[in-house]
Short mmCIF file of C-alpha atoms in Angstrom, two decimals:
data_model
loop_
_atom_site.label_atom_id
_atom_site.label_comp_id
_atom_site.label_asym_id
_atom_site.label_seq_id
_atom_site.Cartn_x
_atom_site.Cartn_y
_atom_site.Cartn_z
CA THR A 1 -101.38 -16.14 -25.45
CA ASP A 2 -102.49 -12.53 -25.11
CA GLY A 3 -99.98 -11.97 -22.34
CA ARG A 4 -97.17 -13.42 -24.40
CA SER A 5 -98.10 -11.38 -27.46
CA SER A 6 -98.32 -8.16 -25.47
CA GLY A 7 -94.95 -8.92 -23.87
CA ASN A 8 -93.33 -9.57 -27.23
CA PHE A 9 -94.82 -6.34 -28.58
CA SER A 10 -93.44 -4.26 -25.70
CA LEU A 11 -90.03 -5.93 -26.09
CA SER A 12 -89.95 -5.13 -29.80
CA LEU A 13 -90.86 -1.50 -29.06
CA TRP A 14 -88.07 -1.25 -26.52
CA ARG A 15 -85.54 -2.69 -28.96
CA ARG A 16 -86.66 -0.32 -31.71
CA HIS A 17 -86.37 2.68 -29.33
CA SER A 18 -82.91 1.58 -28.28
CA ILE A 19 -81.77 1.21 -31.87
CA ASN A 20 -83.11 4.68 -32.77
CA THR A 21 -81.40 6.24 -29.74
CA TYR A 22 -78.08 4.56 -30.59
CA ALA A 23 -78.33 5.72 -34.21
CA THR A 24 -79.05 9.29 -33.11
CA THR A 25 -76.10 9.26 -30.68
CA ALA A 26 -73.78 7.83 -33.31
CA THR A 27 -74.83 10.48 -35.81
CA THR A 28 -74.25 13.28 -33.25
CA THR A 29 -70.85 11.86 -32.29
CA ALA A 30 -69.79 11.59 -35.93
CA SER A 31 -70.81 15.19 -36.61
CA ASN A 32 -68.87 16.35 -33.54
CA TYR A 33 -65.77 14.48 -34.76
CA LYS A 34 -66.13 16.10 -38.18
CA MET A 35 -66.32 19.57 -36.63
CA LYS A 36 -63.27 18.93 -34.44
CA ILE A 37 -61.26 17.61 -37.37
CA THR A 38 -62.25 20.64 -39.44
CA ALA A 39 -61.19 23.03 -36.66
CA ILE A 40 -57.84 21.25 -36.28
CA LEU A 41 -57.17 21.43 -40.01
CA CYS A 42 -58.01 25.15 -40.06
CA THR A 43 -55.63 25.76 -37.16
CA LEU A 44 -52.79 23.89 -38.88
CA VAL A 45 -53.30 25.80 -42.11
CA ALA A 46 -53.31 29.14 -40.26
CA GLY A 47 -50.15 28.21 -38.36
CA ALA A 48 -48.34 27.14 -41.51
CA SER A 49 -49.24 30.39 -43.24
CA ALA A 50 -48.13 32.43 -40.22
CA PHE A 51 -44.66 30.83 -40.21
CA GLY A 52 -44.15 31.25 -43.93
CA THR A 53 -41.15 33.20 -45.23
CA THR A 54 -43.28 35.90 -46.84
CA SER A 55 -45.88 36.19 -44.13
CA LEU A 56 -47.22 39.58 -43.10
CA SER A 57 -47.50 40.87 -39.59
CA SER A 58 -51.09 40.95 -38.42
CA PHE A 59 -50.56 44.34 -36.76
CA THR A 60 -48.43 46.39 -39.14
CA GLY A 61 -49.18 44.86 -42.53
CA SER A 62 -45.46 44.67 -43.35
CA PRO A 63 -43.21 41.60 -43.53
CA MET A 64 -41.89 40.58 -40.12
CA SER A 65 -38.34 40.43 -41.45
CA ASN A 66 -38.52 44.16 -42.31
CA ASN A 67 -39.99 45.16 -38.97
CA PRO A 68 -37.26 46.67 -36.75
CA ALA A 69 -39.01 45.33 -33.66
CA PHE A 70 -38.20 41.78 -34.78
CA ALA A 71 -34.68 42.54 -36.00
CA PRO A 72 -31.95 40.60 -34.16
CA SER A 73 -30.13 42.68 -31.59
CA PRO A 74 -26.39 43.16 -32.15
CA ARG A 75 -24.18 40.83 -30.15
CA THR A 76 -22.62 42.59 -27.21
CA SER A 77 -19.43 41.67 -25.49
CA SER A 78 -19.74 39.46 -22.44
CA ARG A 79 -17.20 41.61 -20.61
CA THR A 80 -19.40 44.71 -20.57
CA SER A 81 -22.33 44.62 -18.19
CA SER A 82 -24.96 47.24 -17.46
CA LEU A 83 -25.39 46.04 -13.88
CA SER A 84 -24.18 48.44 -11.23
CA MET A 85 -23.91 46.91 -7.81
CA MET A 86 -24.60 48.96 -4.71
CA ARG A 87 -21.69 49.97 -2.49
CA HIS A 88 -22.92 48.33 0.67
CA ARG A 89 -20.24 48.13 3.42
CA LYS A 90 -17.75 49.93 1.17
CA LYS A 91 -17.57 53.31 2.89
CA LEU A 92 -14.55 52.29 4.98
CA PRO A 93 -12.47 49.10 5.16
CA LYS A 94 -13.61 46.85 8.00
CA LEU A 95 -10.17 45.23 8.41
CA GLY A 96 -11.85 42.12 9.76
CA LYS A 97 -12.43 43.73 13.17
CA PRO A 98 -15.29 45.27 15.14
CA ALA A 99 -15.47 49.04 15.42
CA ASP A 100 -13.61 49.46 18.71
CA GLN A 101 -10.71 47.18 17.72
CA ARG A 102 -10.51 48.80 14.29
CA LYS A 103 -10.27 52.28 15.82
CA ALA A 104 -7.57 51.15 18.25
CA LEU A 105 -5.58 49.59 15.40
CA LEU A 106 -5.76 52.75 13.28
CA ARG A 107 -4.74 54.92 16.23
CA ALA A 108 -1.75 52.68 16.97
CA LEU A 109 -0.65 52.65 13.32
CA THR A 110 -0.96 56.44 13.13
CA THR A 111 1.15 56.86 16.25
CA GLU A 112 3.90 54.56 14.97
CA ILE A 113 4.03 56.19 11.53
CA ILE A 114 4.45 59.63 13.08
CA ARG A 115 7.08 58.30 15.51
CA HIS A 116 9.21 56.27 13.08
CA GLY A 117 8.31 57.93 9.76
CA ARG A 118 8.11 54.56 8.00
CA ILE A 119 6.45 51.25 8.88
CA LYS A 120 5.66 48.00 7.10
CA THR A 121 2.12 46.61 7.28
CA THR A 122 -0.48 45.03 5.04
CA LEU A 123 -1.61 46.92 1.97
CA VAL A 124 -5.19 47.24 3.16
CA ARG A 125 -4.15 48.63 6.54
CA ALA A 126 -1.70 51.05 4.92
CA LYS A 127 -4.40 52.46 2.67
CA ALA A 128 -6.84 52.67 5.59
CA VAL A 129 -4.47 54.55 7.92
CA ARG A 130 -3.15 56.98 5.32
CA LYS A 131 -6.01 59.46 5.67
CA HIS A 132 -5.62 59.54 9.47
CA VAL A 133 -1.92 60.35 9.23
CA ASP A 134 -2.62 63.11 6.72
CA HIS A 135 -5.28 64.49 9.04
CA MET A 136 -2.87 64.60 11.99
CA ILE A 137 -0.31 66.49 9.89
CA GLU A 138 -3.00 68.96 8.79
CA LEU A 139 -3.84 69.54 12.45
CA GLY A 140 -0.14 70.07 13.18
CA LYS A 141 0.10 72.67 10.40
CA ARG A 142 -2.96 74.45 11.75
CA GLY A 143 -1.37 74.67 15.17
CA ASP A 144 -4.23 76.13 17.25
CA LEU A 145 -5.46 74.80 20.57
CA HIS A 146 -8.47 73.01 19.18
CA ALA A 147 -6.32 71.20 16.59
CA ARG A 148 -3.86 70.16 19.32
CA ARG A 149 -6.67 68.71 21.44
CA GLN A 150 -8.06 66.83 18.46
CA ALA A 151 -4.62 65.31 17.82
CA LEU A 152 -4.25 64.39 21.50
CA GLY A 153 -7.57 62.57 21.28
CA TRP A 154 -6.26 60.33 18.48
CA VAL A 155 -2.50 59.87 18.90
CA TYR A 156 -1.51 57.77 21.91
CA ASP A 157 1.75 59.60 22.72
CA LYS A 158 1.31 63.09 24.15
CA ASP A 159 4.93 64.14 23.67
CA LEU A 160 4.79 62.95 20.07
CA VAL A 161 1.88 65.31 19.42
CA HIS A 162 3.83 68.28 20.73
CA SER A 163 6.83 67.44 18.58
CA LEU A 164 4.53 66.99 15.54
CA PHE A 165 3.04 70.44 16.06
CA GLU A 166 6.52 71.94 16.24
CA ALA A 167 7.90 70.25 13.09
CA ALA A 168 4.86 70.07 10.79
CA PRO A 169 4.62 73.78 9.79
CA GLU A 170 8.27 73.87 8.65
CA ARG A 171 8.36 70.46 6.97
CA TYR A 172 5.00 70.58 5.18
CA GLY A 173 4.33 74.31 4.98
CA GLU A 174 4.35 74.42 1.17
CA ARG A 175 2.64 71.07 0.61
CA ASN A 176 -1.13 70.81 0.48
CA GLY A 177 -2.01 67.18 1.11
CA GLY A 178 -0.24 64.01 0.10
CA TYR A 179 1.95 63.74 3.18
CA THR A 180 2.37 59.95 2.95
CA ARG A 181 3.16 57.42 0.25
CA VAL A 182 2.33 53.72 0.05
CA LEU A 183 4.87 51.40 -1.62
CA ARG A 184 4.01 47.78 -2.35
CA THR A 185 6.46 45.09 -1.27
CA MET A 186 6.69 41.32 -1.52
CA PRO A 187 3.78 39.26 -0.15
CA ARG A 188 4.07 37.98 3.39
CA GLN A 189 5.31 34.42 3.82
CA GLY A 190 2.79 32.09 5.35
CA ASP A 191 -0.54 33.56 4.24
CA ASN A 192 0.67 35.40 1.10
CA ALA A 193 -0.96 38.65 2.25
CA LYS A 194 -0.22 41.78 0.22
CA MET A 195 2.29 43.92 2.10
CA ALA A 196 3.22 47.57 1.78
CA VAL A 197 5.46 50.23 3.27
CA ILE A 198 3.82 53.50 4.28
CA GLU A 199 6.14 56.42 4.94
CA LEU A 200 6.07 60.17 5.41
CA VAL A 201 7.08 62.25 2.41
#
């Protein structure tokens, strides 16, 4: 009987300890829940007061509607943009060709314009070759040996260079630049490329 009584006593002590521990844990959990609920309520109240219509800025002490930093920016037109793109690969027209083929094309066009006085080509090529033709005429007006050799290094026809150097001083003696004009024509049939006529003035 003593063993049973001692066993029952230890069991009752264990149950009492467990009950006390559970009650303590429940009390602590309830207090934690109360603190969390209180913190959430305080946050909601502060947020509601911050978004009120007559709220004050926490930095300036003035209403946010009167602060110019929060004023709505004026609507700008979508057509105007402050972006400025860089002019990469814009120094000279590539004409869809590598450098050696592009140089040969410009030399051939320059030779034919000087020979015939007027040719029809694409608008991009006409604008690209115009400065070379003007440069050849400037060399012809200058007329010295170095200018003649420079022209011979660009124009394919040697006899054409000599005739240019004979006629350029008389024809363009009183004109300083602008020796050619580019006139737009109808687009080319087939690929609808922009065409132009370039001629000597």
